[in-house]
Amino acid sequence: MRTRLLPLLLVLMAAVLLALGIPLAVINAGVAQQKVVVDRIDDAARFASLAQFVTARPSVAAGAKTPEEDERLATLRAELTRYYGLYGIRAGVFYRDHTPMAAAPQDLPVPADGEGAQAFSEALAGRRSHDPHQIWPWDDTGRIPVASPVIRDGDVVAVVVTDSPTGQMRSRILHGWLLIAAGEAAAVLVAVGAAFRLTGWVLRPVRVLDTASHDIATGRMNARVAATAGPPELRRLARSFNEMADHVEEVLEQQRAFVADASHQLRNPLAALLLRIELLALELPDGNEEIASVRTEGKRLARVLDDLLGLALAEHSAADLQLTDVAALAAERVGSWRPLADDKGVRLTYEGHPAVTGWADPVALSSALDAVVDNALKFTPAGEPVTVAVAADGARVRITVADRGPGLAEDELARIGDRFWRSSRHQNVSGSGLGLSITRALLAAGGATIAYAPHPPHGLEVTVSVPRSAP
C-alpha cells in the first residue's frame, strides 16, 4: 500500500512546489530586469540633465559657439565615452531630427525598429519609454533599450538613448533560478521524508492488523493488535478487531470444549454398551450376523469418538517447533509401516536425500505422516507401489506420498480433508472421515501445509510442506 500511497503524495507535493516555484522564478527574473531598467532610466536622466544645457549643434562652426558651450558638449561626450568604456553600455543623445549630439561609440545609430524605435518615439512625445519585454537566461541576443527626453523650456529638444547588453543580468537570473531549484530540491527531500513518516504512521496499524489476521487464519488465535498508534479511525478499528478476535476465540474454545467433553462423556456409556453386547453374544448361537453387525457399528462409533477427541486436542494444542531432520523422520515412519505394507502386498519405499532439515513439531509431523501413509495403504491394491519422497524446495521442505490407488475426481479433491467427508466410492473402506482433518490441524499449528493432487495415470499425491527457516 505504501508504494501506491507514496507516489500520490509525492506527485501532489511536486505539483504544489512547481505551482510556487515557477511564479517565484518569473518574479525573480522580473525583479532582476526591473533593477537594470531603473538603473538605465537613472543614467539616461543624468545624461539628459547634462544635455539640456548644450544648445549649439556640433556641426556649427567652432567660432559660433561660446567656450562654455564647448565645455558642456565636451563634458557630455566625455561622460558618455567613460560610461561606455566602464559598463559596455552604448549611449547617445540625438536631436529630434535624429542628428547625434554626442554618442559612445561615435557611430551609434538611432534605433530604427523594434523596442528601441518605440522607446525613441515615446521619448520624443515627452514620455518615459515603457518597460522592455522580459529577457530570459537563454535569450543571448536580447538587449534593453531605454530612452529619456531632454527638455528645455518645456519642449523636447533631444532624446537620450541607452542600449544595454544583458549578459550579467541573465547570469544573475540564472543564479537566482539555481537557488530556487536548490530550495525546491531541498523541499522535495523534506517532503519525501515527511511522506515516508506519514505513510508509515498511517499504515503501521494496517500492517499490524494484517499480521494479526494472518496469525488467526493460520491457527494462532491469541494474536491481538496494540491499539496505541496511528490515526484515531485505525485505533478504533484495532479495538474492534481485538473484540472480534476475542469473540471468535471464545466461540471456537466453546466448540472445542463441547466436542472434547461430548466425545469423552460418550466413551463410558459406549464402553458399557459394547460390554452388554458381548454378554448378549454369549447367549446367542455362534456366527449370528446381527450381533456381528452390532459389534462392527459399536467399534466404528468408538473410533469416531476417539478421532473427535483427537481433532479437538489437535486444534487446541500449540506446536513444539524444533529443527528436525525431516528426511530421517520420514524414513523412520516408512520403516514402521513397511510390515503392514508387506502384509497387504504393497511396495512401500522411501526416496530422496538422506538428510533434509526443517522446522516442525516432530510428534505432529509423525502423526500426520502416519495418517497419510495409512490412507495410501488403504486404497492401494496389492502389487502397486506407494512412494514417500523428501526434497528441499527453496524455503520449504516437501514430503510427497504418492500411491497407485483409484485417486479422486477434481470435485472430490476440493473436499478432501473436510470433517467426516468420504468419497461415495470408498464408503466400504474403514475409517471415520476425520483422519486428514486431524492431520491438517496438526500441521497448521506448526506453519506446515498439506496439499492433494492427482498422480497420473491413477492415484493420489499428497504433499506435506514444512518451513526450512525458523518462524
GROMACS .gro file of C-alpha atoms in nm:
model
  471
    1MET     CA    1   0.000   0.000   0.000
    2ARG     CA    2   0.290   0.235   0.071
    3THR     CA    3   0.411   0.201  -0.291
    4ARG     CA    4   0.067   0.318  -0.407
    5LEU     CA    5   0.023   0.594  -0.148
    6LEU     CA    6   0.374   0.746  -0.168
    7PRO     CA    7   0.365   0.837  -0.542
    8LEU     CA    8   0.029   1.007  -0.491
    9LEU     CA    9   0.162   1.219  -0.205
   10LEU     CA   10   0.485   1.299  -0.389
   11VAL     CA   11   0.300   1.399  -0.707
   12LEU     CA   12   0.076   1.633  -0.508
   13MET     CA   13   0.375   1.784  -0.325
   14ALA     CA   14   0.568   1.824  -0.651
   15ALA     CA   15   0.267   1.998  -0.808
   16VAL     CA   16   0.247   2.239  -0.513
   17LEU     CA   17   0.620   2.311  -0.529
   18LEU     CA   18   0.604   2.372  -0.904
   19ALA     CA   19   0.300   2.594  -0.862
   20LEU     CA   20   0.500   2.801  -0.615
   21GLY     CA   21   0.843   2.774  -0.780
   22ILE     CA   22   0.751   2.876  -1.136
   23PRO     CA   23   0.585   3.206  -1.037
   24LEU     CA   24   0.874   3.272  -0.799
   25ALA     CA   25   1.123   3.219  -1.082
   26VAL     CA   26   0.926   3.453  -1.308
   27ILE     CA   27   0.911   3.717  -1.033
   28ASN     CA   28   1.285   3.675  -0.971
   29ALA     CA   29   1.359   3.737  -1.340
   30GLY     CA   30   1.124   4.036  -1.348
   31VAL     CA   31   1.282   4.193  -1.037
   32ALA     CA   32   1.634   4.149  -1.178
   33GLN     CA   33   1.535   4.314  -1.507
   34GLN     CA   34   1.345   4.590  -1.332
   35LYS     CA   35   1.660   4.682  -1.138
   36VAL     CA   36   1.851   4.712  -1.465
   37VAL     CA   37   1.577   4.921  -1.625
   38VAL     CA   38   1.560   5.154  -1.326
   39ASP     CA   39   1.939   5.197  -1.333
   40ARG     CA   40   1.928   5.273  -1.706
   41ILE     CA   41   1.647   5.526  -1.652
   42ASP     CA   42   1.853   5.699  -1.384
   43ASP     CA   43   2.158   5.703  -1.612
   44ALA     CA   44   1.952   5.841  -1.901
   45ALA     CA   45   1.808   6.111  -1.675
   46ARG     CA   46   2.157   6.216  -1.569
   47PHE     CA   47   2.271   6.239  -1.931
   48ALA     CA   48   1.954   6.435  -2.014
   49SER     CA   49   2.036   6.685  -1.737
   50LEU     CA   50   2.379   6.739  -1.894
   51ALA     CA   51   2.244   6.761  -2.248
   52GLN     CA   52   1.973   7.019  -2.177
   53PHE     CA   53   2.236   7.294  -2.142
   54VAL     CA   54   2.400   7.213  -2.476
   55THR     CA   55   2.226   7.449  -2.716
   56ALA     CA   56   2.458   7.454  -3.018
   57ARG     CA   57   2.479   7.172  -3.266
   58PRO     CA   58   2.823   7.015  -3.311
   59SER     CA   59   2.808   7.092  -3.683
   60VAL     CA   60   2.810   7.470  -3.628
   61ALA     CA   61   3.147   7.632  -3.677
   62ALA     CA   62   3.355   7.646  -3.370
   63GLY     CA   63   3.369   8.022  -3.384
   64ALA     CA   64   2.994   8.045  -3.345
   65LYS     CA   65   2.995   7.876  -3.007
   66THR     CA   66   3.095   8.012  -2.671
   67PRO     CA   67   3.371   7.836  -2.474
   68GLU     CA   68   3.111   7.746  -2.212
   69GLU     CA   69   2.900   7.562  -2.471
   70ASP     CA   70   3.206   7.376  -2.599
   71GLU     CA   71   3.287   7.272  -2.243
   72ARG     CA   72   2.934   7.141  -2.182
   73LEU     CA   73   2.937   6.937  -2.503
   74ALA     CA   74   3.284   6.804  -2.427
   75THR     CA   75   3.172   6.709  -2.077
   76LEU     CA   76   2.871   6.520  -2.218
   77ARG     CA   77   3.085   6.338  -2.470
   78ALA     CA   78   3.343   6.251  -2.205
   79GLU     CA   79   3.072   6.116  -1.973
   80LEU     CA   80   2.922   5.903  -2.249
   81THR     CA   81   3.262   5.767  -2.350
   82ARG     CA   82   3.361   5.684  -1.992
   83TYR     CA   83   3.018   5.525  -1.934
   84TYR     CA   84   3.056   5.305  -2.243
   85GLY     CA   85   3.410   5.208  -2.154
   86LEU     CA   86   3.322   5.124  -1.794
   87TYR     CA   87   2.994   4.935  -1.838
   88GLY     CA   88   2.989   4.842  -2.207
   89ILE     CA   89   2.650   5.015  -2.243
   90ARG     CA   90   2.600   5.205  -2.565
   91ALA     CA   91   2.452   5.551  -2.507
   92GLY     CA   92   2.383   5.856  -2.719
   93VAL     CA   93   2.198   6.189  -2.728
   94PHE     CA   94   2.008   6.266  -3.050
   95TYR     CA   95   1.823   6.576  -3.165
   96ARG     CA   96   1.465   6.544  -3.277
   97ASP     CA   97   1.578   6.508  -3.636
   98HIS     CA   98   1.792   6.206  -3.534
   99THR     CA   99   2.114   6.408  -3.560
  100PRO     CA  100   2.361   6.294  -3.295
  101MET     CA  101   2.460   6.545  -3.028
  102ALA     CA  102   2.704   6.302  -2.863
  103ALA     CA  103   2.737   5.922  -2.868
  104ALA     CA  104   2.957   5.642  -2.746
  105PRO     CA  105   3.058   5.471  -2.961
  106GLN     CA  106   3.056   5.758  -3.209
  107ASP     CA  107   2.887   5.554  -3.484
  108LEU     CA  108   2.588   5.464  -3.265
  109PRO     CA  109   2.277   5.496  -3.483
  110VAL     CA  110   1.928   5.598  -3.381
  111PRO     CA  111   1.715   5.284  -3.325
  112ALA     CA  112   1.524   5.224  -3.645
  113ASP     CA  113   1.291   4.942  -3.543
  114GLY     CA  114   1.179   4.725  -3.255
  115GLU     CA  115   1.155   4.835  -2.895
  116GLY     CA  116   1.439   5.088  -2.939
  117ALA     CA  117   1.249   5.280  -3.207
  118GLN     CA  118   0.931   5.268  -2.998
  119ALA     CA  119   1.117   5.397  -2.692
  120PHE     CA  120   1.268   5.681  -2.901
  121SER     CA  121   0.925   5.781  -3.030
  122GLU     CA  122   0.778   5.782  -2.680
  123ALA     CA  123   1.066   5.997  -2.554
  124LEU     CA  124   1.006   6.248  -2.840
  125ALA     CA  125   0.648   6.268  -2.715
  126GLY     CA  126   0.778   6.360  -2.370
  127ARG     CA  127   0.709   6.025  -2.207
  128ARG     CA  128   0.946   5.782  -2.043
  129SER     CA  129   0.989   5.471  -2.251
  130HIS     CA  130   0.785   5.168  -2.150
  131ASP     CA  131   0.940   4.861  -1.985
  132PRO     CA  132   1.100   4.629  -2.242
  133HIS     CA  133   0.990   4.268  -2.277
  134GLN     CA  134   1.125   4.016  -2.028
  135ILE     CA  135   1.472   3.881  -2.104
  136TRP     CA  136   1.524   3.513  -2.009
  137PRO     CA  137   1.857   3.340  -1.936
  138TRP     CA  138   1.855   3.161  -2.271
  139ASP     CA  139   1.785   3.482  -2.471
  140ASP     CA  140   2.150   3.563  -2.553
  141THR     CA  141   2.061   3.815  -2.826
  142GLY     CA  142   1.824   4.026  -2.620
  143ARG     CA  143   1.908   4.386  -2.523
  144ILE     CA  144   1.736   4.651  -2.308
  145PRO     CA  145   1.675   4.987  -2.481
  146VAL     CA  146   1.579   5.285  -2.263
  147ALA     CA  147   1.504   5.639  -2.386
  148SER     CA  148   1.458   5.963  -2.190
  149PRO     CA  149   1.359   6.306  -2.325
  150VAL     CA  150   1.586   6.614  -2.297
  151ILE     CA  151   1.356   6.901  -2.209
  152ARG     CA  152   1.444   7.270  -2.237
  153ASP     CA  153   1.190   7.542  -2.169
  154GLY     CA  154   0.911   7.282  -2.166
  155ASP     CA  155   0.997   7.139  -2.509
  156VAL     CA  156   1.166   6.812  -2.603
  157VAL     CA  157   1.482   6.915  -2.785
  158ALA     CA  158   1.666   6.581  -2.782
  159VAL     CA  159   1.645   6.218  -2.667
  160VAL     CA  160   1.892   6.017  -2.460
  161VAL     CA  161   1.909   5.653  -2.570
  162THR     CA  162   2.085   5.367  -2.385
  163ASP     CA  163   2.121   5.019  -2.528
  164SER     CA  164   2.227   4.772  -2.257
  165PRO     CA  165   2.367   4.420  -2.301
  166THR     CA  166   2.200   4.155  -2.082
  167GLY     CA  167   2.478   3.904  -2.014
  168GLN     CA  168   2.530   3.992  -1.647
  169MET     CA  169   2.157   4.025  -1.585
  170ARG     CA  170   2.090   3.684  -1.739
  171SER     CA  171   2.365   3.536  -1.521
  172ARG     CA  172   2.203   3.684  -1.210
  173ILE     CA  173   1.864   3.549  -1.314
  174LEU     CA  174   2.012   3.206  -1.375
  175HIS     CA  175   2.188   3.215  -1.038
  176GLY     CA  176   1.859   3.307  -0.869
  177TRP     CA  177   1.686   3.024  -1.050
  178LEU     CA  178   1.952   2.780  -0.936
  179LEU     CA  179   1.895   2.891  -0.576
  180ILE     CA  180   1.521   2.842  -0.622
  181ALA     CA  181   1.582   2.499  -0.774
  182ALA     CA  182   1.807   2.406  -0.483
  183GLY     CA  183   1.539   2.519  -0.241
  184GLU     CA  184   1.279   2.318  -0.432
  185ALA     CA  185   1.505   2.011  -0.426
  186ALA     CA  186   1.555   2.050  -0.052
  187ALA     CA  187   1.180   2.089  -0.010
  188VAL     CA  188   1.126   1.772  -0.216
  189LEU     CA  189   1.367   1.580   0.007
  190VAL     CA  190   1.191   1.710   0.315
  191ALA     CA  191   0.858   1.620   0.154
  192VAL     CA  192   0.981   1.267   0.076
  193GLY     CA  193   1.094   1.220   0.435
  194ALA     CA  194   0.766   1.361   0.564
  195ALA     CA  195   0.572   1.136   0.325
  196PHE     CA  196   0.762   0.829   0.445
  197ARG     CA  197   0.692   0.920   0.807
  198LEU     CA  198   0.329   0.999   0.734
  199THR     CA  199   0.263   0.680   0.537
  200GLY     CA  200   0.448   0.478   0.798
  201TRP     CA  201   0.237   0.632   1.074
  202VAL     CA  202  -0.084   0.569   0.880
  203LEU     CA  203  -0.002   0.220   0.755
  204ARG     CA  204   0.171   0.075   1.064
  205PRO     CA  205  -0.164  -0.022   1.223
  206VAL     CA  206  -0.273  -0.171   0.890
  207ARG     CA  207   0.039  -0.389   0.875
  208VAL     CA  208  -0.015  -0.498   1.235
  209LEU     CA  209  -0.378  -0.581   1.156
  210ASP     CA  210  -0.269  -0.780   0.852
  211THR     CA  211  -0.015  -0.976   1.057
  212ALA     CA  212  -0.267  -1.048   1.330
  213SER     CA  213  -0.528  -1.156   1.073
  214HIS     CA  214  -0.278  -1.392   0.914
  215ASP     CA  215  -0.186  -1.535   1.254
  216ILE     CA  216  -0.551  -1.602   1.337
  217ALA     CA  217  -0.611  -1.751   0.992
  218THR     CA  218  -0.322  -1.994   1.049
  219GLY     CA  219  -0.449  -2.103   1.390
  220ARG     CA  220  -0.274  -1.866   1.634
  221MET     CA  221  -0.595  -1.745   1.793
  222ASN     CA  222  -0.420  -1.545   2.066
  223ALA     CA  223  -0.290  -1.285   1.818
  224ARG     CA  224  -0.403  -0.930   1.905
  225VAL     CA  225  -0.335  -0.573   1.796
  226ALA     CA  226  -0.199  -0.296   2.020
  227ALA     CA  227  -0.438  -0.006   1.952
  228THR     CA  228  -0.190   0.268   2.051
  229ALA     CA  229  -0.054   0.403   1.721
  230GLY     CA  230  -0.189   0.552   1.401
  231PRO     CA  231  -0.492   0.768   1.322
  232PRO     CA  232  -0.793   0.753   1.558
  233GLU     CA  233  -1.001   0.567   1.299
  234LEU     CA  234  -0.743   0.288   1.273
  235ARG     CA  235  -0.712   0.270   1.652
  236ARG     CA  236  -1.087   0.217   1.674
  237LEU     CA  237  -1.059  -0.047   1.403
  238ALA     CA  238  -0.784  -0.221   1.602
  239ARG     CA  239  -1.002  -0.227   1.913
  240SER     CA  240  -1.293  -0.366   1.713
  241PHE     CA  241  -1.063  -0.629   1.564
  242ASN     CA  242  -0.949  -0.735   1.911
  243GLU     CA  243  -1.308  -0.762   2.028
  244MET     CA  244  -1.395  -0.973   1.725
  245ALA     CA  245  -1.090  -1.195   1.777
  246ASP     CA  246  -1.182  -1.243   2.143
  247HIS     CA  247  -1.535  -1.343   2.047
  248VAL     CA  248  -1.416  -1.582   1.774
  249GLU     CA  249  -1.162  -1.741   2.008
  250GLU     CA  250  -1.429  -1.781   2.276
  251VAL     CA  251  -1.672  -1.944   2.032
  252LEU     CA  252  -1.405  -2.179   1.899
  253GLU     CA  253  -1.297  -2.268   2.250
  254GLN     CA  254  -1.656  -2.345   2.344
  255GLN     CA  255  -1.692  -2.558   2.032
  256ARG     CA  256  -1.369  -2.746   2.103
  257ALA     CA  257  -1.464  -2.795   2.466
  258PHE     CA  258  -1.805  -2.924   2.365
  259VAL     CA  259  -1.656  -3.174   2.117
  260ALA     CA  260  -1.397  -3.287   2.368
  261ASP     CA  261  -1.646  -3.316   2.652
  262ALA     CA  262  -1.908  -3.488   2.437
  263SER     CA  263  -1.663  -3.743   2.298
  264HIS     CA  264  -1.519  -3.805   2.643
  265GLN     CA  265  -1.861  -3.839   2.811
  266LEU     CA  266  -1.987  -4.076   2.542
  267ARG     CA  267  -1.695  -4.313   2.578
  268ASN     CA  268  -1.812  -4.460   2.911
  269PRO     CA  269  -2.174  -4.529   2.801
  270LEU     CA  270  -2.043  -4.671   2.475
  271ALA     CA  271  -1.796  -4.896   2.657
  272ALA     CA  272  -2.077  -5.019   2.881
  273LEU     CA  273  -2.298  -5.076   2.575
  274LEU     CA  274  -2.027  -5.278   2.398
  275LEU     CA  275  -1.979  -5.486   2.712
  276ARG     CA  276  -2.351  -5.567   2.728
  277ILE     CA  277  -2.341  -5.662   2.360
  278GLU     CA  278  -2.062  -5.906   2.433
  279LEU     CA  279  -2.267  -6.053   2.721
  280LEU     CA  280  -2.564  -6.093   2.491
  281ALA     CA  281  -2.343  -6.257   2.231
  282LEU     CA  282  -2.258  -6.531   2.480
  283GLU     CA  283  -2.626  -6.632   2.492
  284LEU     CA  284  -2.668  -6.638   2.112
  285PRO     CA  285  -2.550  -6.904   1.869
  286ASP     CA  286  -2.202  -6.858   1.719
  287GLY     CA  287  -2.196  -6.679   1.383
  288ASN     CA  288  -2.505  -6.470   1.443
  289GLU     CA  289  -2.496  -6.200   1.173
  290GLU     CA  290  -2.691  -5.939   1.370
  291ILE     CA  291  -2.460  -5.948   1.668
  292ALA     CA  292  -2.158  -5.923   1.437
  293SER     CA  293  -2.311  -5.616   1.270
  294VAL     CA  294  -2.380  -5.455   1.606
  295ARG     CA  295  -2.021  -5.518   1.714
  296THR     CA  296  -1.888  -5.358   1.395
  297GLU     CA  297  -2.104  -5.048   1.435
  298GLY     CA  298  -2.008  -5.017   1.801
  299LYS     CA  299  -1.639  -5.034   1.720
  300ARG     CA  300  -1.688  -4.779   1.443
  301LEU     CA  301  -1.863  -4.544   1.685
  302ALA     CA  302  -1.579  -4.584   1.935
  303ARG     CA  303  -1.329  -4.498   1.661
  304VAL     CA  304  -1.528  -4.188   1.566
  305LEU     CA  305  -1.533  -4.071   1.928
  306ASP     CA  306  -1.157  -4.126   1.957
  307ASP     CA  307  -1.099  -3.927   1.640
  308LEU     CA  308  -1.327  -3.646   1.757
  309LEU     CA  309  -1.132  -3.618   2.079
  310GLY     CA  310  -0.805  -3.624   1.882
  311LEU     CA  311  -0.934  -3.349   1.650
  312ALA     CA  312  -1.036  -3.129   1.945
  313LEU     CA  313  -0.694  -3.173   2.104
  314ALA     CA  314  -0.512  -3.111   1.773
  315GLU     CA  315  -0.696  -2.784   1.713
  316HIS     CA  316  -0.619  -2.659   2.061
  317SER     CA  317  -0.262  -2.774   2.116
  318ALA     CA  318   0.036  -2.548   2.040
  319ALA     CA  319   0.318  -2.672   1.820
  320ASP     CA  320   0.659  -2.751   1.971
  321LEU     CA  321   0.872  -2.641   1.676
  322GLN     CA  322   1.222  -2.783   1.652
  323LEU     CA  323   1.492  -2.808   1.389
  324THR     CA  324   1.410  -3.158   1.264
  325ASP     CA  325   1.573  -3.397   1.020
  326VAL     CA  326   1.261  -3.440   0.810
  327ALA     CA  327   1.421  -3.700   0.581
  328ALA     CA  328   1.525  -3.921   0.873
  329LEU     CA  329   1.180  -3.889   1.032
  330ALA     CA  330   1.004  -3.981   0.706
  331ALA     CA  331   1.236  -4.278   0.652
  332GLU     CA  332   1.169  -4.397   1.008
  333ARG     CA  333   0.790  -4.379   0.954
  334VAL     CA  334   0.825  -4.571   0.627
  335GLY     CA  335   1.016  -4.842   0.815
  336SER     CA  336   0.741  -4.860   1.077
  337TRP     CA  337   0.467  -4.904   0.817
  338ARG     CA  338   0.656  -5.145   0.591
  339PRO     CA  339   0.542  -5.465   0.776
  340LEU     CA  340   0.178  -5.369   0.718
  341ALA     CA  341   0.251  -5.281   0.356
  342ASP     CA  342   0.425  -5.617   0.304
  343ASP     CA  343   0.130  -5.794   0.461
  344LYS     CA  344  -0.101  -5.625   0.207
  345GLY     CA  345   0.136  -5.688  -0.081
  346VAL     CA  346   0.206  -5.313  -0.137
  347ARG     CA  347   0.560  -5.196  -0.215
  348LEU     CA  348   0.627  -4.909   0.029
  349THR     CA  349   0.957  -4.730  -0.047
  350TYR     CA  350   1.141  -4.415   0.055
  351GLU     CA  351   1.318  -4.191  -0.196
  352GLY     CA  352   1.515  -3.870  -0.159
  353HIS     CA  353   1.809  -3.723   0.029
  354PRO     CA  354   1.925  -3.897   0.346
  355ALA     CA  355   1.920  -3.571   0.546
  356VAL     CA  356   1.699  -3.264   0.492
  357THR     CA  357   1.630  -3.033   0.787
  358GLY     CA  358   1.326  -2.819   0.851
  359TRP     CA  359   1.134  -2.657   1.136
  360ALA     CA  360   0.849  -2.879   1.256
  361ASP     CA  361   0.688  -3.040   1.556
  362PRO     CA  362   0.830  -3.395   1.533
  363VAL     CA  363   0.532  -3.554   1.710
  364ALA     CA  364   0.274  -3.370   1.499
  365LEU     CA  365   0.465  -3.437   1.176
  366SER     CA  366   0.498  -3.808   1.262
  367SER     CA  367   0.125  -3.831   1.332
  368ALA     CA  368   0.046  -3.652   1.004
  369LEU     CA  369   0.272  -3.885   0.806
  370ASP     CA  370   0.115  -4.185   0.975
  371ALA     CA  371  -0.231  -4.069   0.870
  372VAL     CA  372  -0.124  -4.001   0.510
  373VAL     CA  373   0.067  -4.329   0.470
  374ASP     CA  374  -0.218  -4.523   0.632
  375ASN     CA  375  -0.460  -4.366   0.385
  376ALA     CA  376  -0.232  -4.455   0.091
  377LEU     CA  377  -0.201  -4.818   0.203
  378LYS     CA  378  -0.578  -4.848   0.246
  379PHE     CA  379  -0.656  -4.755  -0.113
  380THR     CA  380  -0.356  -4.904  -0.297
  381PRO     CA  381  -0.420  -5.253  -0.437
  382ALA     CA  382  -0.170  -5.536  -0.390
  383GLY     CA  383   0.128  -5.528  -0.621
  384GLU     CA  384   0.122  -5.148  -0.662
  385PRO     CA  385   0.380  -4.908  -0.511
  386VAL     CA  386   0.349  -4.633  -0.251
  387THR     CA  387   0.642  -4.390  -0.261
  388VAL     CA  388   0.747  -4.145   0.010
  389ALA     CA  389   0.994  -3.879  -0.110
  390VAL     CA  390   1.158  -3.587   0.072
  391ALA     CA  391   1.324  -3.293  -0.107
  392ALA     CA  392   1.419  -2.933  -0.034
  393ASP     CA  393   1.228  -2.681  -0.244
  394GLY     CA  394   1.350  -2.326  -0.183
  395ALA     CA  395   1.237  -2.212   0.161
  396ARG     CA  396   1.029  -2.527   0.218
  397VAL     CA  397   1.085  -2.899   0.268
  398ARG     CA  398   0.832  -3.111   0.079
  399ILE     CA  399   0.731  -3.465   0.174
  400THR     CA  400   0.543  -3.634  -0.109
  401VAL     CA  401   0.339  -3.952  -0.061
  402ALA     CA  402   0.224  -4.095  -0.397
  403ASP     CA  403   0.007  -4.404  -0.433
  404ARG     CA  404  -0.145  -4.602  -0.718
  405GLY     CA  405  -0.495  -4.622  -0.581
  406PRO     CA  406  -0.816  -4.521  -0.760
  407GLY     CA  407  -0.749  -4.150  -0.693
  408LEU     CA  408  -1.010  -3.876  -0.669
  409ALA     CA  409  -1.200  -3.660  -0.916
  410GLU     CA  410  -1.146  -3.284  -0.935
  411ASP     CA  411  -1.456  -3.202  -0.728
  412GLU     CA  412  -1.353  -3.461  -0.470
  413LEU     CA  413  -1.002  -3.312  -0.440
  414ALA     CA  414  -1.163  -2.982  -0.337
  415ARG     CA  415  -1.341  -3.153  -0.044
  416ILE     CA  416  -1.074  -3.389   0.080
  417GLY     CA  417  -0.978  -3.307   0.437
  418ASP     CA  418  -1.326  -3.186   0.532
  419ARG     CA  419  -1.461  -3.333   0.853
  420PHE     CA  420  -1.650  -3.660   0.809
  421TRP     CA  421  -1.622  -3.636   0.430
  422ARG     CA  422  -1.553  -3.957   0.241
  423SER     CA  423  -1.584  -4.032  -0.127
  424SER     CA  424  -1.901  -4.220  -0.216
  425ARG     CA  425  -1.679  -4.480  -0.389
  426HIS     CA  426  -1.492  -4.558  -0.067
  427GLN     CA  427  -1.772  -4.598   0.185
  428ASN     CA  428  -1.686  -4.967   0.231
  429VAL     CA  429  -1.331  -4.880   0.349
  430SER     CA  430  -1.292  -4.850   0.725
  431GLY     CA  431  -1.244  -4.502   0.868
  432SER     CA  432  -1.424  -4.210   1.029
  433GLY     CA  433  -1.350  -3.937   0.776
  434LEU     CA  434  -1.157  -3.737   1.038
  435GLY     CA  435  -0.800  -3.859   0.985
  436LEU     CA  436  -0.700  -3.598   0.729
  437SER     CA  437  -0.882  -3.324   0.921
  438ILE     CA  438  -0.672  -3.410   1.226
  439THR     CA  439  -0.362  -3.411   1.005
  440ARG     CA  440  -0.438  -3.064   0.869
  441ALA     CA  441  -0.495  -2.927   1.220
  442LEU     CA  442  -0.168  -3.076   1.347
  443LEU     CA  443   0.029  -2.932   1.056
  444ALA     CA  444  -0.133  -2.587   1.065
  445ALA     CA  445  -0.029  -2.536   1.428
  446GLY     CA  446   0.337  -2.552   1.321
  447GLY     CA  447   0.315  -2.349   1.000
  448ALA     CA  448   0.312  -2.659   0.775
  449THR     CA  449   0.066  -2.724   0.493
  450ILE     CA  450  -0.086  -3.024   0.317
  451ALA     CA  451  -0.199  -3.038  -0.046
  452TYR     CA  452  -0.359  -3.301  -0.270
  453ALA     CA  453  -0.317  -3.362  -0.642
  454PRO     CA  454  -0.377  -3.645  -0.894
  455HIS     CA  455  -0.094  -3.892  -0.953
  456PRO     CA  456  -0.115  -3.990  -1.321
  457PRO     CA  457  -0.212  -4.230  -1.462
  458HIS     CA  458  -0.412  -4.306  -1.148
  459GLY     CA  459  -0.370  -4.248  -0.779
  460LEU     CA  460  -0.333  -3.964  -0.532
  461GLU     CA  461  -0.031  -3.749  -0.447
  462VAL     CA  462  -0.023  -3.587  -0.103
  463THR     CA  463   0.239  -3.318  -0.035
  464VAL     CA  464   0.325  -3.207   0.318
  465SER     CA  465   0.534  -2.889   0.330
  466VAL     CA  466   0.725  -2.751   0.632
  467PRO     CA  467   0.939  -2.434   0.651
  468ARG     CA  468   1.318  -2.459   0.637
  469SER     CA  469   1.376  -2.144   0.845
  470ALA     CA  470   1.263  -2.066   1.197
  471PRO     CA  471   0.922  -1.892   1.207
   0.00000   0.00000   0.00000
